[in-house]
């Protein structure tokens, strides 16, 4: 019987791991350039951490169970509640603003489809302790630069920027009576792109039950609001609406944020798009998603401000903003755009040991070269020269180091270029220095006019004889 991995879980063969490490490397480098420090937390957490904080959609997707001690636990579907707990626990002693990033595997029991899996990696970057929109600008700029680090450009993705604060103020001005009803209306907004008109009216009717508002009329106003795609149009929209003073004030924050994004050089990636409201319950202010504009148009990242989460987890009032970026849609996009580099996964050198009596000397050199930082492999078993050279070539090593009885008698090693199939002997003394030069500049082309093809060159030409 052959065992298979669970649906929605990936296995990583070495070539997949190499790609994964490349993606993590770019994320890490970019976050560090912005001055973010790395953190992590357990993948298994108390169930409560998510049932209280993440909102219904994610709770329905939890991988949860009871452990052997009777504790209700869950694999993490996201990292934000863990981050808020870590920060809450040390809020008094952490230097602010707190700028942290993390990379970890998350688990959601979702219907498996292209771009959506049950286990995926997510890169999170968050700023805590800063309420002003300078922090929002910094995380959005980091989100953009983290995608640009792979060679993605303006034609490839957009940041769709929206604002739950503005939404709440707008719904208040419409007469939506309380936050609970407003959250229900936002759940309808979240479906605008995916559900037909009749379905939306039905959902709006349920959302507005118990209020005097007309569902079809409210839906029409909501759609008109969502169609506004720049701050000037939003200002004009609110100018004539009664009860919308606070919304007009909020638009000043919008102008500040957009100016900061322009100054940080990422303005061209950002679009005002009020259809983004985010499914997670904890968001309070500006929210955004990075969407690919080519191909399937999937979300590459999502985030926003969540000013109340740290306090909800027992910490002090602590404003916060951040994003999460998944590896699945990103990798698909990089593959489509042919932006994944050829990842070289080959040793620098392959030692060809001819005869077991020469193994000890060869392995001493192998160990010395490894200690110097070179990647070196060798065959575990003795074999014929041709077979061993073939094995060297198959590893992708550019150079084979040949240790035969003749070479060792002269205290030299023959370095063979596996592509050009050319060899030159070099003293074993200072071998690491010699090989470093060869890696840098290639095997030297040595003129050996006195060689008669019989080894009289002393191993310094292509005759293949070492002069012994
Ligand atoms: P999210 O929108 O649920 O936000 O996820 C962010 C990103 O994670 C998505 O845009 C997508 O790239 C990836 N992702 C989510 N679910 C899956 C899945 N099932 N398979 C593959 N990729 C997936 C959050 O998780 C927030 N905690 C982000 C955040 C951090 N907000 C503030 N700080």
XYZ file of N, CA, C and O in Angstrom, residues 273-348:
304
model
N -10.092 51.340 -3.810
C -11.046 50.295 -4.195
C -11.857 49.878 -2.971
O -11.437 49.044 -2.172
N -13.044 50.483 -2.848
C -13.831 50.268 -1.626
C -14.520 48.916 -1.590
O -15.180 48.581 -0.603
N -14.373 48.122 -2.646
C -14.992 46.793 -2.598
C -14.219 45.867 -1.662
O -14.695 44.796 -1.292
N -12.999 46.275 -1.283
C -12.213 45.458 -0.340
C -12.669 45.787 1.084
O -12.548 46.933 1.518
N -13.203 44.804 1.803
C -13.578 45.066 3.199
C -12.895 44.084 4.161
O -12.882 44.303 5.360
N -12.327 42.989 3.635
C -11.592 41.980 4.398
C -12.527 41.117 5.245
O -13.394 41.621 5.942
N -12.307 39.813 5.171
C -13.168 38.865 5.867
C -12.900 38.760 7.369
O -13.774 38.364 8.124
N -11.698 39.130 7.820
C -11.366 38.913 9.230
C -12.020 39.981 10.109
O -12.132 41.139 9.728
N -12.416 39.548 11.318
C -13.267 40.403 12.161
C -12.517 41.569 12.808
O -13.123 42.558 13.168
N -11.184 41.444 12.954
C -10.506 42.420 13.825
C -10.096 43.729 13.157
O -9.573 44.614 13.808
N -10.298 43.860 11.851
C -9.808 45.078 11.190
C -10.629 46.304 11.568
O -11.863 46.239 11.676
N -9.936 47.431 11.743
C -10.615 48.642 12.211
C -10.486 49.840 11.270
O -11.305 50.745 11.337
N -9.446 49.924 10.458
C -9.218 51.151 9.678
C -8.922 50.859 8.225
O -9.680 50.132 7.570
N -7.803 51.408 7.731
C -7.415 51.133 6.346
C -7.207 49.630 6.174
O -6.625 48.977 7.048
N -7.709 49.102 5.075
C -7.475 47.684 4.750
C -7.030 47.614 3.284
O -7.346 48.521 2.502
N -6.305 46.574 2.947
C -5.827 46.486 1.561
C -5.565 45.041 1.165
O -5.393 44.174 2.020
N -5.557 44.827 -0.133
C -5.157 43.519 -0.655
C -4.263 43.742 -1.863
O -4.487 44.682 -2.635
N -3.271 42.893 -2.016
C -2.445 42.923 -3.230
C -3.030 41.880 -4.174
O -3.166 40.714 -3.808
N -3.434 42.303 -5.356
C -4.036 41.410 -6.343
C -3.170 41.331 -7.575
O -2.666 42.356 -8.040
N -3.057 40.130 -8.110
C -2.336 40.059 -9.384
C -3.272 40.558 -10.475
O -4.480 40.294 -10.446
N -2.732 41.332 -11.413
C -3.575 41.903 -12.466
C -3.531 41.034 -13.717
O -4.323 41.216 -14.616
N -2.568 40.102 -13.753
C -2.488 39.205 -14.900
C -3.063 37.854 -14.491
O -3.183 37.564 -13.307
N -3.429 37.048 -15.472
C -3.896 35.683 -15.196
C -5.154 35.663 -14.359
O -6.110 36.384 -14.635
N -5.115 34.858 -13.306
C -6.357 34.591 -12.569
C -6.796 35.714 -11.632
O -7.856 35.632 -11.034
N -5.988 36.733 -11.470
C -6.374 37.857 -10.616
C -6.603 37.476 -9.162
O -7.546 37.919 -8.532
N -5.726 36.632 -8.616
C -5.906 36.188 -7.234
C -5.213 37.117 -6.241
O -4.325 37.870 -6.607
N -5.626 36.970 -4.953
C -5.006 37.787 -3.900
C -3.623 37.232 -3.566
O -3.457 36.035 -3.313
N -2.629 38.107 -3.589
C -1.269 37.717 -3.206
C -1.036 38.012 -1.727
O -0.235 37.364 -1.069
N -1.724 39.046 -1.226
C -1.532 39.450 0.167
C -2.750 40.232 0.627
O -3.505 40.757 -0.192
N -2.927 40.277 1.942
C -4.035 41.060 2.487
C -3.670 41.560 3.861
O -2.892 40.922 4.584
N -4.203 42.716 4.222
C -3.888 43.229 5.548
C -4.679 44.470 5.883
O -5.649 44.805 5.199
N -4.232 45.125 6.939
C -4.917 46.340 7.348
C -4.658 46.645 8.807
O -3.829 45.998 9.462
N -5.398 47.626 9.312
C -5.212 48.089 10.683
C -6.138 47.329 11.622
O -7.291 47.058 11.290
N -5.598 46.950 12.771
C -6.411 46.233 13.778
C -6.052 46.785 15.150
O -5.289 46.201 15.885
N -6.649 47.920 15.486
C -6.225 48.666 16.671
C -6.717 48.094 17.996
O -6.272 48.528 19.049
N -7.651 47.116 17.944
C -8.217 46.657 19.228
C -7.790 45.251 19.639
O -8.118 44.785 20.716
N -7.038 44.574 18.787
C -6.759 43.155 19.044
C -5.852 42.919 20.258
O -6.082 42.008 21.053
N -4.806 43.746 20.419
C -3.868 43.527 21.533
C -4.604 43.689 22.866
O -4.443 42.878 23.790
N -5.456 44.716 22.971
C -6.220 44.922 24.204
C -7.165 43.752 24.446
O -7.330 43.288 25.584
N -7.763 43.213 23.363
C -8.679 42.075 23.523
C -7.953 40.847 24.058
O -8.552 39.966 24.640
N -6.639 40.783 23.832
C -5.870 39.636 24.318
C -5.197 39.943 25.648
O -4.198 39.327 26.012
N -5.704 40.931 26.337
C -5.235 41.191 27.693
C -4.107 42.208 27.771
O -3.580 42.462 28.854
N -3.722 42.795 26.663
C -2.664 43.803 26.683
C -3.253 45.191 26.816
O -4.461 45.346 26.977
N -2.381 46.204 26.741
C -2.878 47.581 26.782
C -3.471 47.970 25.423
O -3.371 47.200 24.464
N -4.065 49.134 25.336
C -4.490 49.669 24.039
C -3.241 49.774 23.171
O -2.252 50.370 23.593
N -3.257 49.195 22.011
C -2.040 49.184 21.174
C -2.443 49.177 19.707
O -2.887 48.149 19.180
N -2.309 50.329 19.038
C -2.656 50.346 17.619
C -1.740 49.409 16.832
O -0.578 49.203 17.210
N -2.269 48.844 15.751
C -1.476 47.872 14.989
C -1.920 47.836 13.536
O -3.095 48.090 13.228
N -0.983 47.549 12.654
C -1.301 47.420 11.230
C -0.305 46.449 10.598
O 0.857 46.411 11.002
N -0.776 45.645 9.655
C 0.145 44.700 9.026
C -0.507 43.967 7.873
O -1.649 44.248 7.506
N 0.268 43.015 7.296
C -0.290 42.212 6.204
C 0.246 40.786 6.252
O 1.251 40.520 6.932
N -0.441 39.901 5.553
C 0.038 38.536 5.366
C 0.103 38.253 3.873
O -0.795 38.650 3.129
N 1.190 37.597 3.455
C 1.374 37.279 2.019
C 1.602 35.779 1.900
O 2.472 35.233 2.584
N 0.816 35.116 1.063
C 0.939 33.662 0.954
C 1.971 33.253 -0.089
O 2.293 34.026 -0.999
N 2.487 32.019 0.047
C 3.492 31.565 -0.922
C 2.866 30.898 -2.146
O 3.519 30.755 -3.170
N 1.578 30.488 -2.055
C 1.009 29.661 -3.122
C 0.726 30.483 -4.382
O 1.224 30.176 -5.471
N -0.081 31.545 -4.221
C -0.407 32.363 -5.397
C 0.852 33.056 -5.919
O 1.012 33.233 -7.118
N 1.745 33.431 -4.998
C 2.969 34.108 -5.434
C 3.808 33.187 -6.315
O 4.255 33.570 -7.404
N 3.979 31.943 -5.855
C 4.789 31.007 -6.645
C 4.144 30.751 -8.012
O 4.836 30.734 -9.028
N 2.807 30.587 -8.028
C 2.129 30.387 -9.320
C 2.385 31.567 -10.251
O 2.674 31.379 -11.437
N 2.286 32.775 -9.708
C 2.491 33.969 -10.540
C 3.938 34.045 -11.042
O 4.181 34.337 -12.216
N 4.899 33.750 -10.153
C 6.306 33.814 -10.570
C 6.590 32.772 -11.655
O 7.352 33.022 -12.589
N 5.932 31.621 -11.554
C 6.105 30.595 -12.586
C 5.517 31.078 -13.915
O 6.167 30.997 -14.953
N 4.282 31.618 -13.839
C 3.637 32.125 -15.062
C 4.476 33.208 -15.725
O 4.598 33.257 -16.943
N 5.035 34.083 -14.911
C 5.811 35.204 -15.442
C 7.280 34.819 -15.697
O 8.079 35.671 -16.024
N 7.597 33.556 -15.517
C 8.970 33.050 -15.703
C 9.985 33.887 -14.914
O 11.055 34.246 -15.409
N 9.636 34.187 -13.682
C 10.522 35.008 -12.853
C 11.282 34.186 -11.803
O 12.037 34.742 -11.023
N 11.056 32.861 -11.809
C 11.833 32.064 -10.858
C 13.212 31.816 -11.448
O 13.318 31.393 -12.597
N 14.275 32.088 -10.692
C 15.610 31.902 -11.258
C 15.948 30.418 -11.359
O 15.328 29.586 -10.699
N 16.921 30.106 -12.197
C 17.474 28.750 -12.246
C 18.238 28.580 -10.942
O 19.248 29.255 -10.722
N 17.736 27.730 -10.065
C 18.422 27.608 -8.779
C 19.479 26.513 -8.881
O 19.164 25.365 -9.201
N 20.749 26.907 -8.674
C 21.847 25.943 -8.794
C 21.926 25.149 -7.501
O 22.083 25.716 -6.427
N 21.774 23.850 -7.621
C 21.781 23.006 -6.439
C 22.833 21.924 -6.642
O 22.546 20.743 -6.614
N 24.065 22.349 -6.937
C 25.134 21.398 -7.260
C 26.340 21.697 -6.391
O 26.537 22.827 -5.963
N 27.171 20.657 -6.121
C 28.396 20.929 -5.354
C 29.390 21.740 -6.181
O 29.287 21.795 -7.410
N 30.351 22.354 -5.498
C 31.429 23.055 -6.210
C 32.400 22.035 -6.814
O 32.856 22.184 -7.938
